[in-house]
Short mmCIF file of C-alpha atoms in Angstrom, two decimals:
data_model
loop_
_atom_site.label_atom_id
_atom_site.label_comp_id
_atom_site.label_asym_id
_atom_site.label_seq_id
_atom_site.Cartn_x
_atom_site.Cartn_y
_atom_site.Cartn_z
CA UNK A 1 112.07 95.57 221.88
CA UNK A 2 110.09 92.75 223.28
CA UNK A 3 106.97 93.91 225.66
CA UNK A 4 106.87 97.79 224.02
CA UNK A 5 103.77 99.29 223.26
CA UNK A 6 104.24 100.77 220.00
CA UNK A 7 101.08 102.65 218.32
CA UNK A 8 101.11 103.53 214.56
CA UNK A 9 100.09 107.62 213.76
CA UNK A 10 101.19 108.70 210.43
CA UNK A 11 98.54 111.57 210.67
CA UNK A 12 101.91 114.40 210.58
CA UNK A 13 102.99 112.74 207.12
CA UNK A 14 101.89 115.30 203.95
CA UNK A 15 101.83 112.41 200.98
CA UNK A 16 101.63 114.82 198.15
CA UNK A 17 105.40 115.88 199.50
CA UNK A 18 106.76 112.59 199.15
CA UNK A 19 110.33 112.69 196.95
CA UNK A 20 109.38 110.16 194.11
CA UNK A 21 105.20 110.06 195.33
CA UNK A 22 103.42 110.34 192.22
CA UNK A 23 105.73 108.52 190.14
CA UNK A 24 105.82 105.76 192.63
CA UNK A 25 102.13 105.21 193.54
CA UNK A 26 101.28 105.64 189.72
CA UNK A 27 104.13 102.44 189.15
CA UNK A 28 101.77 99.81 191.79
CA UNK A 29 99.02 100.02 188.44
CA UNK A 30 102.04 99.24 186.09
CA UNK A 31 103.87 95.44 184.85
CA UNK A 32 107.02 97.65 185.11
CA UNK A 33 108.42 100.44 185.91
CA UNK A 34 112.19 101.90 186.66
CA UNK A 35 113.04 104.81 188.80
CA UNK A 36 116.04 107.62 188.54
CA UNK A 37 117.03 107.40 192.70
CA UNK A 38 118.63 110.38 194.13
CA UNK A 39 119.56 108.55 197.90
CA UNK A 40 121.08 111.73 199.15
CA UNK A 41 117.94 113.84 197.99
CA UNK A 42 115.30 111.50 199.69
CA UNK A 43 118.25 111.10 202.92
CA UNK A 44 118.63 115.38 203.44
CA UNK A 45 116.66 114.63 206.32
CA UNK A 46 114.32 111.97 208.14
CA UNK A 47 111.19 113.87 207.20
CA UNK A 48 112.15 113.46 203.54
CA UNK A 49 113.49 109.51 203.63
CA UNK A 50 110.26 108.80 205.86
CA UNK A 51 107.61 110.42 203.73
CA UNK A 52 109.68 108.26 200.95
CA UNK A 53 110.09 105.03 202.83
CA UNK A 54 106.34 104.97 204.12
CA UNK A 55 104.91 105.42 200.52
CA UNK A 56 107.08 103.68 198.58
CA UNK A 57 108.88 100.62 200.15
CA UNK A 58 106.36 98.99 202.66
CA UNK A 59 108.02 96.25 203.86
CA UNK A 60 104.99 94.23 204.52
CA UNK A 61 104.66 93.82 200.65
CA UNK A 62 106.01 91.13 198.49
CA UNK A 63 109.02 92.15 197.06
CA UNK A 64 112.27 90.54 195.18
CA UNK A 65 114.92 91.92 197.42
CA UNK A 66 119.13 92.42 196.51
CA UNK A 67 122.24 93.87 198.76
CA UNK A 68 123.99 96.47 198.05
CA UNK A 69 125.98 94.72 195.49
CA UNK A 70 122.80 94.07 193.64
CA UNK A 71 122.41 90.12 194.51
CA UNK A 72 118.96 88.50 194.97
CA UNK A 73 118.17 87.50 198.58
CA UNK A 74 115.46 86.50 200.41
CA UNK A 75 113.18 88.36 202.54
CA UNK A 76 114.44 87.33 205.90
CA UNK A 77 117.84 88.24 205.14
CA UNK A 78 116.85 91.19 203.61
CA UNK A 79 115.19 92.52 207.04
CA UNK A 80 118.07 91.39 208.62
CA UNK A 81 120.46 93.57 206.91
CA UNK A 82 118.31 96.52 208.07
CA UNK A 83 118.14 95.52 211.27
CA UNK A 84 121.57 96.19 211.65
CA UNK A 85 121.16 100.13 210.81
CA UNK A 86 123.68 100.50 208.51
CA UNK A 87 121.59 100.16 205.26
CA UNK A 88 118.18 101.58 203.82
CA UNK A 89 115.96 100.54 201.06
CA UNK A 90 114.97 102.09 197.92
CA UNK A 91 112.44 100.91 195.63
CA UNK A 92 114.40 100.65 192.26
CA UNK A 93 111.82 98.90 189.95
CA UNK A 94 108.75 97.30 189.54
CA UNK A 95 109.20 93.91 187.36
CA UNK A 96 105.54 92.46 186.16
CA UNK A 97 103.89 93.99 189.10
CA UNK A 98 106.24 93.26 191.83
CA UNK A 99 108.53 96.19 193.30
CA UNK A 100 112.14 95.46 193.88
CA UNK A 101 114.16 97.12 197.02
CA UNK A 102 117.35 97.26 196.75
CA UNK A 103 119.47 97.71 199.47
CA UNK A 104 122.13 101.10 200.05
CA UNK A 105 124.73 101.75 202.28
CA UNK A 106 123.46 104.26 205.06
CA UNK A 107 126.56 107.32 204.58
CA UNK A 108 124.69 109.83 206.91
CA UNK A 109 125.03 109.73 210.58
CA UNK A 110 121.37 110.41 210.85
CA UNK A 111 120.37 108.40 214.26
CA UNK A 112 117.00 108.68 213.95
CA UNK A 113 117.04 107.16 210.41
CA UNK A 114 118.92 104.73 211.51
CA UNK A 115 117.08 103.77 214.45
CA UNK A 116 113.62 103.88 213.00
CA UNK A 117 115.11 101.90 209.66
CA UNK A 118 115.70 99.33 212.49
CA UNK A 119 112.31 99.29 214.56
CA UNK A 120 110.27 99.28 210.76
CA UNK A 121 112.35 95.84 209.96
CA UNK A 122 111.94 94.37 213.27
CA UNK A 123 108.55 94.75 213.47
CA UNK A 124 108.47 93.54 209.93
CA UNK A 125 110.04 90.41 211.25
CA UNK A 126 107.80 89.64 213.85
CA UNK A 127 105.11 89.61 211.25
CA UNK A 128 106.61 87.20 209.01
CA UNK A 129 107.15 84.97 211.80
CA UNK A 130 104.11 84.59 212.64
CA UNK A 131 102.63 84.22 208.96
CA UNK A 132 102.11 80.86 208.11
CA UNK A 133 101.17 79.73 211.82
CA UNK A 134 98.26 78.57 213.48
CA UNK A 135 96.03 81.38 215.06
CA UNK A 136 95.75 80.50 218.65
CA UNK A 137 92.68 78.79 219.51
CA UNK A 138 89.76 81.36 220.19
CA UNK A 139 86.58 81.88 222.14
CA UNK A 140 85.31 85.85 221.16
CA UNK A 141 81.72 86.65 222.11
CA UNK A 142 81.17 90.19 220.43
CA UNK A 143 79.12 92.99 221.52
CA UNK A 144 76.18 91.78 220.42
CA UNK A 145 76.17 88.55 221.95
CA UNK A 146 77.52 87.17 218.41
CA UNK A 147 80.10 83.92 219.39
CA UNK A 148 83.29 82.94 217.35
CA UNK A 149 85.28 79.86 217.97
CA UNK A 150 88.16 78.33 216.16
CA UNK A 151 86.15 75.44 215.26
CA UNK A 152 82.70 77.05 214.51
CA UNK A 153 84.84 79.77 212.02
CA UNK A 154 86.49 76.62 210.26
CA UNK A 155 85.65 77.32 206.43
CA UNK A 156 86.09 80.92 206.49
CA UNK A 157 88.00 83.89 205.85
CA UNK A 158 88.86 85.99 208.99
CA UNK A 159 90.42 89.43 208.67
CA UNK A 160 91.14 89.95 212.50
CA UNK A 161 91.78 93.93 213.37
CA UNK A 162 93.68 94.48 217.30
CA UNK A 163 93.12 97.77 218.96
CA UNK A 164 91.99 99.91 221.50
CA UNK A 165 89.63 103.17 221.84
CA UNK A 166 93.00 105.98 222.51
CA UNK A 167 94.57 104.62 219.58
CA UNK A 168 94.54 107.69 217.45
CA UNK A 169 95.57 105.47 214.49
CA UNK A 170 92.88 102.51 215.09
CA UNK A 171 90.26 104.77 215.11
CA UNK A 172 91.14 107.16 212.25
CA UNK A 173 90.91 104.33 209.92
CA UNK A 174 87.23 102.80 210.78
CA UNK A 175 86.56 104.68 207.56
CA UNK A 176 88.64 102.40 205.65
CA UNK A 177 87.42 99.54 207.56
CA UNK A 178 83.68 100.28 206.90
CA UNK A 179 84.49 100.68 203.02
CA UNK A 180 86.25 97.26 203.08
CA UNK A 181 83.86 95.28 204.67
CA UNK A 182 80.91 97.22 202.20
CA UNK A 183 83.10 96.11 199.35
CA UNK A 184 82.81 92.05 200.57
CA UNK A 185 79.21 92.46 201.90
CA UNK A 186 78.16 89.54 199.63
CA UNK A 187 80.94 87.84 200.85
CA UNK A 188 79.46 84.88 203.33
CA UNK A 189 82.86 83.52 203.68
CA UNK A 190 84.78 86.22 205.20
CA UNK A 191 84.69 87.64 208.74
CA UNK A 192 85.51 90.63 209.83
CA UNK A 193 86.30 90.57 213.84
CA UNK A 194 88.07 93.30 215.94
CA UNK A 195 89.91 92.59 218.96
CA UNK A 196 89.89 95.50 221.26
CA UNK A 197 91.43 95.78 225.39
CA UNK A 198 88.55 98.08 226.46
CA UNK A 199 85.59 97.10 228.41
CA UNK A 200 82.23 96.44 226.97
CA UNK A 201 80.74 99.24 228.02
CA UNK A 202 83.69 101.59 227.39
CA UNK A 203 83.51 100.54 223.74
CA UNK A 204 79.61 100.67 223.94
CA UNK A 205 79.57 104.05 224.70
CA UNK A 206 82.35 104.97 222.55
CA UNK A 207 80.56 102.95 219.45
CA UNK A 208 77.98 105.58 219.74
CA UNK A 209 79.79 108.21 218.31
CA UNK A 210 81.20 106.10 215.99
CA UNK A 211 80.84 103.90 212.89
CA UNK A 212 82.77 100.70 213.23
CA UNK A 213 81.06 97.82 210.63
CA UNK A 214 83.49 94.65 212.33
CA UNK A 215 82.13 92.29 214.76
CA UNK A 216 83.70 93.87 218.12
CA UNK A 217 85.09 92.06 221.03
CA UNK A 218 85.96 93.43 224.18
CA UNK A 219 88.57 92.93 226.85
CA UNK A 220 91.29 91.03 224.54
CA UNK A 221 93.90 92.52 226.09
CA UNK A 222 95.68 89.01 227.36
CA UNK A 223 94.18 87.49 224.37
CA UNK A 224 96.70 89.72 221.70
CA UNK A 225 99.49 90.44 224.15
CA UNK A 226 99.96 86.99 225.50
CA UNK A 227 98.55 84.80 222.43
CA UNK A 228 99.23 86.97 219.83
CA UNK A 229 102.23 88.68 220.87
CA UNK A 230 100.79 92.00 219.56
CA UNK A 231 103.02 94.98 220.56
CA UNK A 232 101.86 97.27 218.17
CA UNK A 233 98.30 98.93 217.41
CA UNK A 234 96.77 98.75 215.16
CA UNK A 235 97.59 95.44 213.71
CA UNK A 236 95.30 93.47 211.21
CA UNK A 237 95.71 89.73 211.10
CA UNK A 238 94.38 87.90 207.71
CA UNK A 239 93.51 84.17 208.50
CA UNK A 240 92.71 81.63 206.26
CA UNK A 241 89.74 78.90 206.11
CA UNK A 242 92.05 76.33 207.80
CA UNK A 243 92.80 78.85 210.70
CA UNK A 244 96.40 79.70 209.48
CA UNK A 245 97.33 83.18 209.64
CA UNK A 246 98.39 84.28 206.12
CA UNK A 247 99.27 88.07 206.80
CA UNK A 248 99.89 90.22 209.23
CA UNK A 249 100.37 94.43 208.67
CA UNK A 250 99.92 97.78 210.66
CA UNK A 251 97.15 99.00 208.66
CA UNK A 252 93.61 98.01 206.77
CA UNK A 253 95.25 100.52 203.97
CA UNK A 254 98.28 97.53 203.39
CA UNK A 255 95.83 94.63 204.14
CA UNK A 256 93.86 95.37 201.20
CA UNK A 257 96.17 93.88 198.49
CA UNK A 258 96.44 90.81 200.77
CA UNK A 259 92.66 90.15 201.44
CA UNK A 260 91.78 90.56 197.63
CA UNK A 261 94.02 88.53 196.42
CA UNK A 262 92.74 85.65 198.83
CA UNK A 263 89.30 86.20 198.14
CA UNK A 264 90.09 86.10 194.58
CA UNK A 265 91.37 82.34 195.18
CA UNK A 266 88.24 81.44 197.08
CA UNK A 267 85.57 80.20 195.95
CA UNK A 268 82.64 81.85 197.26
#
């Protein structure tokens, strides 16, 4: 899959349909929680396991994984195992605020389940590969003339967002963006910095039209695809104050956990 383009749109996904929805949003405010599975219900078709996968067993969160035989393993091996195609997760529990996946054997013949259980846990793996590493060293001069270097952001908290303007899914979630960085506005040690392959006056123009509160940067295109080794859009990087890059997800929506939970261990 190396050198694909891939662009996130989950705009066709209804979450009030999802199989186990309610109960298993409600269960991410709970210590614990244990859930009555039905795999052949949620597996009837890939509209039905996606709607349940993409709302219930995010693979970018920390989880305590098992096999199919119900042992503990870690998280690498766990997105191995689904790499292969022949299993799928289910979210089985949630034990003092942590989910558990659990791993079944895939019966149905479903290709397109199979094939998207494997591009979900590869990309997964690229992320965690590059969590705990050094963010390549930078130079970004935003639209507004604003300049960011690795050594001149030293001390703070970067949440770093790659896109582009015909990214359906980039721009649908400035919303979410723009009521992140409102929540931190006090916050003088985080940075929020977008990465995006357009020209500056392509995103000048399109900026008019639309609300974006991050520090913008354009014409990063070698800067993610060749430094970064971003092959999916959006992605949202969350760097620490030493410049190592703590998480990386698909979506401000799954970043929001993350980022709290830093900023919670900083001291402003």
């Amino acid at each position: 899959m190396s050198g694909l383009l891939f662009s996130c749109n989950h705009e066709s996904i209804d979450q009030s349909s999802g199989f186990i929805n309610e109960k298993g949003n409600a269960a991410e405010f709970s210590l614990n929680a244990e859930y009555n599975l039905v795999p052949d219900s949620i597996l009837k078709n890939f509209n039905s396991w996606y709607r349940y996968a993409y709302f219930n067993v995010p693979l970018s969160q920390d989880f305590i994984g098992l096999d199919v035989d119900s042992n503990k393993i870690d998280k690498t091996t766990f997105l191995q195992k689904l790499m292969t195609g022949v299993v799928v997760a289910f979210k089985t529990k949630v034990i003092l605020g942590q989910p558990v996946y659990r791993l079944y054997k895939l019966n149905r013949n479903d290709e397109s389940i199979k094939s998207t259980v494997k591009q979900l846990a590869y990309i997964e793996m690229r992320h965690l590969k590059m969590e705990g590493q050094q963010i390549p060293e930078f130079n970004f001069t935003d639209l507004n003339g604003n300049n960011y270097t690795s050594s001149s952001t030293k001390g703070k908290v970067i949440l770093l967002k790659c896109w582009f303007i015909h990214c359906g899914a980039c721009v649908k979630e400035f919303p979410e963006c723009n009521t992140v960085v409102d929540e931190y506005k006090d916050r003088k040690d985080l940075l929020f910095i977008s990465l995006a392959s357009d020209t500056k006056d392509q995103l000048s123009t399109f900026l008019q039209s639309k609300t974006f509160k991050y520090a913008v940067v354009a014409r990063m295109n070698d800067y993610m695809t060749n430094k970064l080794d971003i092959n999916m859009y959006p992605t949202h990087l969350l760097v620490d104050r030493s410049g190592r890059i703590l998480k990386v997800v698909n979506s401000v929506e799954e970043m929001k956990l993350f980022l709290k939970k830093e900023m919670k261990n900083s001291i402003n």
